[in-house]
Short mmCIF file of C-alpha atoms in Angstrom, two decimals:
data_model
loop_
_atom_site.label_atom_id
_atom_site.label_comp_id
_atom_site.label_asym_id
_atom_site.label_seq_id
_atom_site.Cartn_x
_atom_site.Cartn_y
_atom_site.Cartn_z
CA UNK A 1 0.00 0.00 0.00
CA UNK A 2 0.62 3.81 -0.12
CA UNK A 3 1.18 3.76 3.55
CA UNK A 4 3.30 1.08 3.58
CA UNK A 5 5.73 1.73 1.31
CA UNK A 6 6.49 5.55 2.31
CA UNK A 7 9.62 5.93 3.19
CA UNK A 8 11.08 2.81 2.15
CA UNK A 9 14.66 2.58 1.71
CA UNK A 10 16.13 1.40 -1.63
CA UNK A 11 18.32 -1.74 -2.12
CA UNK A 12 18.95 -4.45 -3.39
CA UNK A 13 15.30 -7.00 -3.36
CA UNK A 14 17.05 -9.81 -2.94
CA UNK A 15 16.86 -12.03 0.16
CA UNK A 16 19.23 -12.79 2.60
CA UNK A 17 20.57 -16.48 2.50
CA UNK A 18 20.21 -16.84 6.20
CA UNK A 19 17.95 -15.75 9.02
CA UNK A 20 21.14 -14.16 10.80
CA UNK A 21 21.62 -12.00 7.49
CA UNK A 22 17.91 -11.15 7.18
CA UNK A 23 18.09 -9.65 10.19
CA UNK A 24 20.49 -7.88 9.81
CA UNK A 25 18.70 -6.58 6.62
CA UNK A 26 15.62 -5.71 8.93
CA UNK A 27 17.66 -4.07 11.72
CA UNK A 28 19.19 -1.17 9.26
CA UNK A 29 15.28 -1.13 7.36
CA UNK A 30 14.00 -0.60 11.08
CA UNK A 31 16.65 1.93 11.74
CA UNK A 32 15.79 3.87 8.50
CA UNK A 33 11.94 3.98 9.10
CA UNK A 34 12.74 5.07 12.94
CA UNK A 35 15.18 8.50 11.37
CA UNK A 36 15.19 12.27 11.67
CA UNK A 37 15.58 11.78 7.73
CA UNK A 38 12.42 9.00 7.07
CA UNK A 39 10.13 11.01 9.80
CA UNK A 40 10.56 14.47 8.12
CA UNK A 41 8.84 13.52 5.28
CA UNK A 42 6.96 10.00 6.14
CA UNK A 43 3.76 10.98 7.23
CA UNK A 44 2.35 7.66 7.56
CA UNK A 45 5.25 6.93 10.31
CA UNK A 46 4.38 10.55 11.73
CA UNK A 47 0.91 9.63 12.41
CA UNK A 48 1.44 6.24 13.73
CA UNK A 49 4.30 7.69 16.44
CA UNK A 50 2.32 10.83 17.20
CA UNK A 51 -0.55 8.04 18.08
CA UNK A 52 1.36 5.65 19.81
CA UNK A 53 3.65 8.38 21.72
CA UNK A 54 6.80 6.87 19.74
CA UNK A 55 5.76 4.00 19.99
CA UNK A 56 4.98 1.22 16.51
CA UNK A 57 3.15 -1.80 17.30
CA UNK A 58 5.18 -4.74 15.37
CA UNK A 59 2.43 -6.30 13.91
CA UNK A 60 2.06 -2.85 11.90
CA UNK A 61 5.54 -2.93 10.26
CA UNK A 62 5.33 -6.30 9.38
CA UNK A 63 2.32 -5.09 6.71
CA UNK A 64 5.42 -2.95 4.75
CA UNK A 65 6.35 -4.42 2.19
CA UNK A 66 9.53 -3.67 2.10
CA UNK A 67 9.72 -5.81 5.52
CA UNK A 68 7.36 -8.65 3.82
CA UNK A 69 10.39 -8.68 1.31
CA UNK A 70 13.29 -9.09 3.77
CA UNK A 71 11.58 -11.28 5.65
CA UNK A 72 9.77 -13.40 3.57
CA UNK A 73 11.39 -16.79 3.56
CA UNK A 74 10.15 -16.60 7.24
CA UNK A 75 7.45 -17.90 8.05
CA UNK A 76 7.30 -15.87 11.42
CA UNK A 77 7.61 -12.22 10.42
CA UNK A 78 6.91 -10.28 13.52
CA UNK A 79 9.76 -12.60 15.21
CA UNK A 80 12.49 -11.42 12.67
CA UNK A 81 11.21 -7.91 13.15
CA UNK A 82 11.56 -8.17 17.19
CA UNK A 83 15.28 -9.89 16.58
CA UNK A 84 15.89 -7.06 14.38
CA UNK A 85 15.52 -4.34 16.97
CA UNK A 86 16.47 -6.21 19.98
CA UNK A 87 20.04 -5.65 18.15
CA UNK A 88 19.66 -2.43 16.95
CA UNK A 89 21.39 0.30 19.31
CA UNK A 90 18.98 3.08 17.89
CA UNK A 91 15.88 1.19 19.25
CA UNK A 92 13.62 0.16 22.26
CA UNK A 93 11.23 -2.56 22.51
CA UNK A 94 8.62 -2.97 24.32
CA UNK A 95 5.82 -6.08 25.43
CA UNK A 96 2.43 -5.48 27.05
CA UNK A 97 -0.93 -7.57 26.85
CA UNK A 98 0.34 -9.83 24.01
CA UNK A 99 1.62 -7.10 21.97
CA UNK A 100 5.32 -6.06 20.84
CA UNK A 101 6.24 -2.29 20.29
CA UNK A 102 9.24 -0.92 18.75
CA UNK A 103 10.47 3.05 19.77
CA UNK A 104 13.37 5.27 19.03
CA UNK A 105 15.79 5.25 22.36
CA UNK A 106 16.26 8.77 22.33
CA UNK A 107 12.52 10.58 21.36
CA UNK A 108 11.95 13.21 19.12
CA UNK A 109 9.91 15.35 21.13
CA UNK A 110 10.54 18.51 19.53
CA UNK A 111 9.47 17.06 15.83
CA UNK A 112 6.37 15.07 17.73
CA UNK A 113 5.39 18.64 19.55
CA UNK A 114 5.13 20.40 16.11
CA UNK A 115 3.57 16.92 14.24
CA UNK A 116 0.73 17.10 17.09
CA UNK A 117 -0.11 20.52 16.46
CA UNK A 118 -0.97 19.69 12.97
CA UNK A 119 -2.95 17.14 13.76
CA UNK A 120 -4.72 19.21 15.89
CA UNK A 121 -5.00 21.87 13.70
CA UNK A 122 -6.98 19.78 10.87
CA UNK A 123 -9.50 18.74 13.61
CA UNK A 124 -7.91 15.00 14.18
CA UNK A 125 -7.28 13.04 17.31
CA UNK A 126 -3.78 14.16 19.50
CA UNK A 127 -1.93 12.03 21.53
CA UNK A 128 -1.49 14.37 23.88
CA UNK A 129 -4.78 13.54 25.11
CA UNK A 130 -4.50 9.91 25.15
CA UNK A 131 -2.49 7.82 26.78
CA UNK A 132 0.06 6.05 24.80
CA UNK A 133 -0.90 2.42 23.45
CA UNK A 134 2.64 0.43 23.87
CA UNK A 135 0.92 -0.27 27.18
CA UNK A 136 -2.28 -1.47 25.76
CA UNK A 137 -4.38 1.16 26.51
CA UNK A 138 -6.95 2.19 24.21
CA UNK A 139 -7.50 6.07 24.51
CA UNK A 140 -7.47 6.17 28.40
CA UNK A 141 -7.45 9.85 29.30
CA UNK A 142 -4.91 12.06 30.64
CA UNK A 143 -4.88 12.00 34.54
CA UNK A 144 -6.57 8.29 34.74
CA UNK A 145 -4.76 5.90 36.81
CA UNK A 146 -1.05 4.66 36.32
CA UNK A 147 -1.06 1.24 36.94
CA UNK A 148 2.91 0.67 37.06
CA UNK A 149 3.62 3.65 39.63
CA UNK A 150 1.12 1.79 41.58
CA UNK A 151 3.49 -0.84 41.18
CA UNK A 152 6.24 0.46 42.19
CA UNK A 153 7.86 2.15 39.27
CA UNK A 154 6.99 4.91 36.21
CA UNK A 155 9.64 4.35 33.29
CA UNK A 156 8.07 8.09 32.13
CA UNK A 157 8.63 9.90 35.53
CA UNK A 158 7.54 13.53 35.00
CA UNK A 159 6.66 12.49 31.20
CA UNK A 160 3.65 10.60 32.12
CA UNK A 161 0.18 11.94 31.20
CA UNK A 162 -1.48 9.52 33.87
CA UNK A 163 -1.94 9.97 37.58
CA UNK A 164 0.67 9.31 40.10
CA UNK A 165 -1.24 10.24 43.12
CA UNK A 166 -1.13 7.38 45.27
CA UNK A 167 -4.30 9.15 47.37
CA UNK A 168 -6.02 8.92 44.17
CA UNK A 169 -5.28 4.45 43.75
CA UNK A 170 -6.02 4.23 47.41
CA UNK A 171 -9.49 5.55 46.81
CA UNK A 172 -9.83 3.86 43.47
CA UNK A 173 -9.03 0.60 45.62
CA UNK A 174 -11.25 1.27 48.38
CA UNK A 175 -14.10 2.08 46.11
CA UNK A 176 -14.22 -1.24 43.97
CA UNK A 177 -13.35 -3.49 47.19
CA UNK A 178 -16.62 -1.73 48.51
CA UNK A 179 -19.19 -0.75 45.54
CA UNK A 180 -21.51 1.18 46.51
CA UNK A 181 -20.25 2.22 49.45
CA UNK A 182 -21.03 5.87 50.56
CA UNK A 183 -17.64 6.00 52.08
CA UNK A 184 -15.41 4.85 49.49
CA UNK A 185 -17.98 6.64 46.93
CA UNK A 186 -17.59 10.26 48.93
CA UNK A 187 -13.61 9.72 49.23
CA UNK A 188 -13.02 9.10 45.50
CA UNK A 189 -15.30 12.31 44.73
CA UNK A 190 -13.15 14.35 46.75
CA UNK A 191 -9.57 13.14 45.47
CA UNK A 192 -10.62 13.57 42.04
CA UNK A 193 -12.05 17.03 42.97
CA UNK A 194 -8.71 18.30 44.53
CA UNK A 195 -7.04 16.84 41.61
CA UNK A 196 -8.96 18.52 39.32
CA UNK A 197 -9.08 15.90 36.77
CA UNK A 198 -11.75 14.25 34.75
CA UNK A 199 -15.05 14.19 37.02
CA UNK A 200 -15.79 10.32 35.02
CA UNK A 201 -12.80 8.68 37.21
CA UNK A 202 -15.23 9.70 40.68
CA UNK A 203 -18.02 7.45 39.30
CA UNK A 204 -18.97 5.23 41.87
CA UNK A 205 -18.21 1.41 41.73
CA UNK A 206 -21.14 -0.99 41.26
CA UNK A 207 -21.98 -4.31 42.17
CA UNK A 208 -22.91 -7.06 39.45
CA UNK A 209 -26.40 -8.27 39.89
CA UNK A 210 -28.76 -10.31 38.00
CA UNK A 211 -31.62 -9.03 36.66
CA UNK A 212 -33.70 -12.16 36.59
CA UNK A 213 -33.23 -15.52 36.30
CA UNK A 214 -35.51 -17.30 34.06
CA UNK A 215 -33.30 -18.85 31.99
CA UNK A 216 -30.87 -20.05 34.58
CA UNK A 217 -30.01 -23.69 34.31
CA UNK A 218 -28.05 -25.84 36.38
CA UNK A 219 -24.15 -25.21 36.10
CA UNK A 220 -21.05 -27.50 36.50
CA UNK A 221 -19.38 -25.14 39.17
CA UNK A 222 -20.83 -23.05 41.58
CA UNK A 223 -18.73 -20.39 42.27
CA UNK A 224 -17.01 -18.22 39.08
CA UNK A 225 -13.63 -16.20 39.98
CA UNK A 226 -13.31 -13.81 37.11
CA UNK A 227 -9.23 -12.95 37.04
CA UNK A 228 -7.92 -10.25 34.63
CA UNK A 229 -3.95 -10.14 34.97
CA UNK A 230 -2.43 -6.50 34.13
CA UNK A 231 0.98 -5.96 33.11
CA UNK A 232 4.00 -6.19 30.37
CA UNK A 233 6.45 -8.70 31.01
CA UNK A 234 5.76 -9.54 34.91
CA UNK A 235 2.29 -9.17 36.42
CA UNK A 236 1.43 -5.72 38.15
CA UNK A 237 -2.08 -5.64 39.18
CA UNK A 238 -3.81 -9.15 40.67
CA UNK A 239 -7.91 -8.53 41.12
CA UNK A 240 -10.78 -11.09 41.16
CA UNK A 241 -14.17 -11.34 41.46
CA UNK A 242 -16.04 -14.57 42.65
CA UNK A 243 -19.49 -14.98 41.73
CA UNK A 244 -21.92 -17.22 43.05
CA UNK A 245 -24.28 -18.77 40.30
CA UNK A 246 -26.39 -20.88 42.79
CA UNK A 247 -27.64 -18.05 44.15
CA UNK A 248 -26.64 -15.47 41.01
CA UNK A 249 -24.74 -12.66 43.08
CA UNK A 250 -21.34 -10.89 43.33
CA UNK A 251 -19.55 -12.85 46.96
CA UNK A 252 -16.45 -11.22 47.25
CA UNK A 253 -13.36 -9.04 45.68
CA UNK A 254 -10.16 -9.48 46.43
CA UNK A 255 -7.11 -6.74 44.83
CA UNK A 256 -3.27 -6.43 45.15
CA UNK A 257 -0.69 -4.69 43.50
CA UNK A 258 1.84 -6.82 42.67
CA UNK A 259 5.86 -5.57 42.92
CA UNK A 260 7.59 -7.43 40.04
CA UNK A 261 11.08 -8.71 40.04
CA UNK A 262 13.38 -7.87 37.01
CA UNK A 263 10.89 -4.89 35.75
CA UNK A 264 12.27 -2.83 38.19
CA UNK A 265 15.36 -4.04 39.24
CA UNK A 266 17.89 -1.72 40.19
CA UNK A 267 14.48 0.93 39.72
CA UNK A 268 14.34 3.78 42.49
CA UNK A 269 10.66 2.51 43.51
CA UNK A 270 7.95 4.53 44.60
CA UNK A 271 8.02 4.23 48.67
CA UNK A 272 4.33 4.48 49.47
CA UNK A 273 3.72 1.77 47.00
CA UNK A 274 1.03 -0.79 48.58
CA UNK A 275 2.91 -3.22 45.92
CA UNK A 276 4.07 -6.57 47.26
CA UNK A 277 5.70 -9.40 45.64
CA UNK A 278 3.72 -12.12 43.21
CA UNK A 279 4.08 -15.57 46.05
CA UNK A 280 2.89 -12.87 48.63
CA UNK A 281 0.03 -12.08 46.41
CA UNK A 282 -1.13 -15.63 46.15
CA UNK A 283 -1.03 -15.89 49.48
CA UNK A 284 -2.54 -13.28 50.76
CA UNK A 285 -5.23 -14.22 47.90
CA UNK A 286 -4.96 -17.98 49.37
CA UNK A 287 -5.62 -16.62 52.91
CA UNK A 288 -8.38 -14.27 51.72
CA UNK A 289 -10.56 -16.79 49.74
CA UNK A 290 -9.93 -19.57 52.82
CA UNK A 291 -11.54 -16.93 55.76
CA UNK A 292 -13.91 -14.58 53.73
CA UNK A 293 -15.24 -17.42 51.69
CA UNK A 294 -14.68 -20.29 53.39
CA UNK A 295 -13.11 -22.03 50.17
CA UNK A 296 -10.18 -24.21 49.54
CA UNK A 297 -8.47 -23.42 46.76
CA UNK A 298 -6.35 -26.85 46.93
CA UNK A 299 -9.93 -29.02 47.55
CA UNK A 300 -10.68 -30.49 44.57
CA UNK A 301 -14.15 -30.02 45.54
CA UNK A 302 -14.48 -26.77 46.13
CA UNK A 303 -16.88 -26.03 42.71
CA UNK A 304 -14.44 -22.85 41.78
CA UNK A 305 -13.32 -22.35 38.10
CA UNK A 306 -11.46 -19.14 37.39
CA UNK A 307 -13.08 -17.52 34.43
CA UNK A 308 -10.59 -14.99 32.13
CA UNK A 309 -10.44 -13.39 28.75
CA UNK A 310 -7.96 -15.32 26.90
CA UNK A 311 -5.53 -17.97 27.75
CA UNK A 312 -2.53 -15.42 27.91
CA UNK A 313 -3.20 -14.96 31.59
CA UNK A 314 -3.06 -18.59 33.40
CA UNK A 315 -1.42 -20.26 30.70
CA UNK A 316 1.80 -18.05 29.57
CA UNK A 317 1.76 -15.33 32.36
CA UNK A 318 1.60 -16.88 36.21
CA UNK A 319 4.04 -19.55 34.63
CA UNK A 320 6.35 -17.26 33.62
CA UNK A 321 6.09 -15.17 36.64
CA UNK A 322 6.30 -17.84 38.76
CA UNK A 323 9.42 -18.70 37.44
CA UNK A 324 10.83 -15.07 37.52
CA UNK A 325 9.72 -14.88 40.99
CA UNK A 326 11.47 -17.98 42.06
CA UNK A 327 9.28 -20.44 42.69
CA UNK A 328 9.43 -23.94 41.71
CA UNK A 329 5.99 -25.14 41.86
CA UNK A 330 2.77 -23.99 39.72
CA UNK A 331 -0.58 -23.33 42.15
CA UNK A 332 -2.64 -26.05 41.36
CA UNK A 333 -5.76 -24.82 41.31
CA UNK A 334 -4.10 -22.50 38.30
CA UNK A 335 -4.55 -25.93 36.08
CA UNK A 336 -7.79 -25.31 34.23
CA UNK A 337 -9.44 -22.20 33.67
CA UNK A 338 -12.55 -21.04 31.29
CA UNK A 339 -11.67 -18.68 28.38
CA UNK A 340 -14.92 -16.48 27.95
CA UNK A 341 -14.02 -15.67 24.76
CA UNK A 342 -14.35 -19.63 23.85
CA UNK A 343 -17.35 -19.48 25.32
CA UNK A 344 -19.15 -16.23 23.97
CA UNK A 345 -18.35 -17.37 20.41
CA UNK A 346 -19.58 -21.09 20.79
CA UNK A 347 -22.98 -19.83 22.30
CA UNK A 348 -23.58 -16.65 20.43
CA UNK A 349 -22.64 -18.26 17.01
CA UNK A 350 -21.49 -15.34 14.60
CA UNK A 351 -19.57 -14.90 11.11
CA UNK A 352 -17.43 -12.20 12.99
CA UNK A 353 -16.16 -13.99 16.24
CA UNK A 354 -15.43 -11.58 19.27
CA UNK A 355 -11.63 -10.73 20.06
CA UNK A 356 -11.80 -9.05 23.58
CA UNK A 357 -13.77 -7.75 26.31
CA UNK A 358 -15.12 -4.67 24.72
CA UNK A 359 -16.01 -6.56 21.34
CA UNK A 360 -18.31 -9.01 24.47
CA UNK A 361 -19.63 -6.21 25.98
CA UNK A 362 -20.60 -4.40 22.69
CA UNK A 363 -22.36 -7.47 21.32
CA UNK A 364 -24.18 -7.66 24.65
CA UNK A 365 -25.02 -4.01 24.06
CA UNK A 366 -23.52 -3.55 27.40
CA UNK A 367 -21.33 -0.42 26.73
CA UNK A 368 -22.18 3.03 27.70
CA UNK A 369 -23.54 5.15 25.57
CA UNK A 370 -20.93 6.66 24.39
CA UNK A 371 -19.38 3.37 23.43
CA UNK A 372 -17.09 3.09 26.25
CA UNK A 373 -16.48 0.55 28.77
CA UNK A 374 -17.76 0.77 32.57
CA UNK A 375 -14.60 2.19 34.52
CA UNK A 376 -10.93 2.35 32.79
CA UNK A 377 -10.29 0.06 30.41
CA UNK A 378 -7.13 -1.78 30.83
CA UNK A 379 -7.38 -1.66 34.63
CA UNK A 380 -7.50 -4.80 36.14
CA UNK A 381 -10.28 -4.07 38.91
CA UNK A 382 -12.70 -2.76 36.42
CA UNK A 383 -11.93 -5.23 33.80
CA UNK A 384 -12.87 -7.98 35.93
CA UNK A 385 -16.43 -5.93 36.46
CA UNK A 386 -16.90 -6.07 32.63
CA UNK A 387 -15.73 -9.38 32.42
CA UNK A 388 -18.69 -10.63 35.17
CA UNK A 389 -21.22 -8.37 33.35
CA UNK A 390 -20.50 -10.72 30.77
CA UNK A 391 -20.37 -13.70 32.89
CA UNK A 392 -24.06 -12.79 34.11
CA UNK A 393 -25.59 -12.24 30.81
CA UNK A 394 -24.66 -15.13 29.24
CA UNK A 395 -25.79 -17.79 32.87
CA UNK A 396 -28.86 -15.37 31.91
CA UNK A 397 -29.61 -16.66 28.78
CA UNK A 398 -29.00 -20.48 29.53
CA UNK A 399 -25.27 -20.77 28.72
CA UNK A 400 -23.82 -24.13 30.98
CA UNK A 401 -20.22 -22.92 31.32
CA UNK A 402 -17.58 -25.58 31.00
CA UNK A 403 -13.78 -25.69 31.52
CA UNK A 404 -12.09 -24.35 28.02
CA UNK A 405 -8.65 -24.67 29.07
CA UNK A 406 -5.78 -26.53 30.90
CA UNK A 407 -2.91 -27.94 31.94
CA UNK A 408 -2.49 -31.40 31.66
CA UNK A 409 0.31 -32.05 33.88
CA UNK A 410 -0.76 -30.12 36.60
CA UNK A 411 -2.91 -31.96 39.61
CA UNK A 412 -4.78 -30.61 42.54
CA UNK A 413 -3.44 -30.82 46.29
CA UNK A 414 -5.35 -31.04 49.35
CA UNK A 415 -2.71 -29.67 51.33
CA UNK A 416 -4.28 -27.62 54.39
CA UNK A 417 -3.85 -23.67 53.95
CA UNK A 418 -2.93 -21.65 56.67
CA UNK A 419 -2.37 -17.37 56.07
CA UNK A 420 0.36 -17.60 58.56
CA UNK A 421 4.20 -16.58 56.42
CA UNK A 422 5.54 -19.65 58.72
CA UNK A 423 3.40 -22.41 57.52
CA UNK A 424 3.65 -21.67 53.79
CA UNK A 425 4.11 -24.79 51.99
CA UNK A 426 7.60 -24.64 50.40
CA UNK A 427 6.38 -24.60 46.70
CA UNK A 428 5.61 -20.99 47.63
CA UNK A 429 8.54 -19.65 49.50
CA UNK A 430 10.84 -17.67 47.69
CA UNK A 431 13.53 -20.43 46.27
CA UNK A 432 17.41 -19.45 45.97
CA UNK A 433 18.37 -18.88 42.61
CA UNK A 434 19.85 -22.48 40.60
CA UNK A 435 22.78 -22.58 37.82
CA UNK A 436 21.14 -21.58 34.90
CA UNK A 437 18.44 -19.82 36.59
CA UNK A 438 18.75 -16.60 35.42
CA UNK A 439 18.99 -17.64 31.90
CA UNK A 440 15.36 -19.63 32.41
CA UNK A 441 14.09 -15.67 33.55
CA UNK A 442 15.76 -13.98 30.71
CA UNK A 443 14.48 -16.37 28.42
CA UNK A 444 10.96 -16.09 29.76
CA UNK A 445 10.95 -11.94 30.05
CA UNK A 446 12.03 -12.09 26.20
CA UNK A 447 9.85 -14.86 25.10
CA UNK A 448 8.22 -14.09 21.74
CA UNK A 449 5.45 -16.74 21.53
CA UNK A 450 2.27 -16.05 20.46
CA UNK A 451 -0.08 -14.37 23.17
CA UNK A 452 -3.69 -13.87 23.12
CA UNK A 453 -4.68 -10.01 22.12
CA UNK A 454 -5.88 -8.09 25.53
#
């Protein structure tokens, strides 16, 4: 195409004889598309960085033809691409919610100051309103929540266009553990107020209920725990949200923000970070769903399936974090899993199959109407609230859920729990480090198989 092809260096159309060659090929193409001399007059690449703030999802180079050509005794384009600039000293890459961006190291923020202007000026979108999308967002505002500072860590600092008020995550918290609470309702109104940013982020959290239940039929589990995983490379952000479909209503919600390991290594952290690490985080969420709910997760009867949106979060992502973490052993009851997306397009039987939550939701005819989601997209808390909207609808109309997905060489333990650090079974407990271990984590935080889209 048009697009594509702008900017395009010339050269020789011949292909490499090896994949180390090709690469090579595809680092200096890379290099040339990423330049103060391509950008000045590319304005397909202008666009696409002003968008992305810098920031080029892979699977959008890998439509230029000029790459196709380089690359095209591969079979597995977007991998050559990601070799290509994992080499390159001119470029960054990044990996969030299944998705691999490529960015200039050093920005051009003079040259994207004067691009965004323009766009503004002819009426179109800016990305200085938006938030950038090598993080997976999809148009969150300026001033919403920054997930990763809540972490621990902000790789933009001063740069970033979200919210780094840690009053502001602590009502944000409080308010989804307790929807429709006056109290954690009247303390997010007033941080956003003193804040002064968009009045939308003070809209009170909301429990999911069932409308009726004429359709219900009998189900193969009894209690649903919706999980939505948030985070590039290690997990940041751990919420759930069990449901009860015996008696169809919301029984508990359990949040932590999760500190990751390498991510931040050798990061000055944020000190009034709530963030602990991932084995704390299961359990503490081990603990939790023992006392508040009275539910083993190691009893194989205990009628619980976790319910997500793709198999990127139980079957690549607490693997690999487990591993970066240090752990030896997989949780158990992390072995099967239902994929709602599985589900929705088995029961609601279309010639377009749904790809996400919001493609669910707006199917459903479950978004606001404005066409957005209910919360921030992209945050774990209120994903899992869209997720169970889902959830609801579809026990609603007579849907028997079943397991989609899981891992055969895993098996349940009936081991007895206890939410005391001492009595942690071992599998948990932080392990010292192996020969060879830190090769297993490096290959795992660069792992380039395929992921599920968020």
């Amino acid at each position: 195409s048009a697009a594509s092809a702008a900017g395009e260096r010339g050269g020789s159309s011949d292909t490499q004889p090896s994949r180390e060659s090709a690469v090579r090929e595809m680092m200096r193409q890379l290099e040339w598309y990423f330049s103060n001399n391509n950008l000045d007059g590319d304005k397909f690449m202008q666009r696409a960085l002003v968008m992305g703030d810098g920031y080029l999802e892979v699977g959008v180079l890998s439509t230029f033809t000029r790459v196709q050509l380089i690359a095209r005794r591969f079979p597995d384009i977007d991998k050559v691409v990601m070799e290509a600039a994992a080499k390159s000293e001119f470029l960054d890459t990044f990996f969030d919610s299944g998705r691999f961006y490529i960015a200039r190291k050093r920005p051009f923020a003079a040259r994207e100051a004067g691009i965004a202007s323009q766009l503004r000026a002819r009426g179109e979108r800016s990305a200085a309103a938006k938030v950038p999308s090598r993080r997976g967002s999809t148009g969150e505002e300026r001033g919403g929540p920054c997930k990763y500072f809540y972490a621990g860590y902000c790789d933009r600092g001063k740069r970033c266009p979200l919210n780094h008020s840690m009053e502001f995550a602590r009502a944000l918290e409080e308010n989804w553990l307790e929807p429709e609470s006056p109290f954690g309702a009247r303390m997010l109104r007033e941080v956003v107020a003193q804040l002064r940013i968009n009045p939308k982020f003070a809209t009170p959290a909301r429990r999911v209920v069932s409308e009726y239940q004429a359709k219900l039929k009998q189900q193969n589990f009894k209690y649903f725990a919706v999980l939505d995983l948030e985070g590039r490379d290690e997990i940041i952000e751990f919420p759930v949200l069990v449901f009860d479909a015996s008696t169809m209503t919301e029984v508990g919600r359990f949040h932590r923000w999760v500190r990751p390991v390498e991510l931040f290594r050798k990061k000055q952290v944020n000190p009034q970070s709530r963030a602990i690490p991932f084995v704390e985080v299961l359990q503490d969420f081990e603990g939790w769903m023992s006392e508040e709910l009275n539910i083993d997760l190691h009893d194989p009867a205990n009628e619980l399936t976790f319910v997500t949106c793709g198999d990127w979060d139980l079957k690549t992502q607490v693997p690999k974090q487990m591993l970066i973490s240090g752990a030896r052993q997989l949780p158990a009851y992390f072995s099967s899993w239902i994929n709602i997306k599985t589900s929705f397009n088995s029961f609601y039987r279309s010639s377009r199959p749904v790809s996400g939550m919001k493609g669910m939701l707006k199917r459903l005819n479950l978004l606001n109407p404005d066409g957005t989601v209910e919360g921030v997209h992209h945050i774990g808390m209120d994903d899992v609230h869209n997720i169970t909207r889902v959830l609801v609808h579809m026990l609603e109309d007579g849907f028997v859920f079943q397991t989609t997905s899981s891992r055969k060489s895993a098996t349940r333990s009936s081991r007895p729990r206890s939410t005391r650090p001492s009595e942690r079974p071992d599998a948990y407990q932080r392990q010292p480090p192996d020969p060879g271990h830190q090769r297993q984590v490096n290959a795992a935080i660069n792992s380039t198989q395929s992921l599920d889209p968020p």
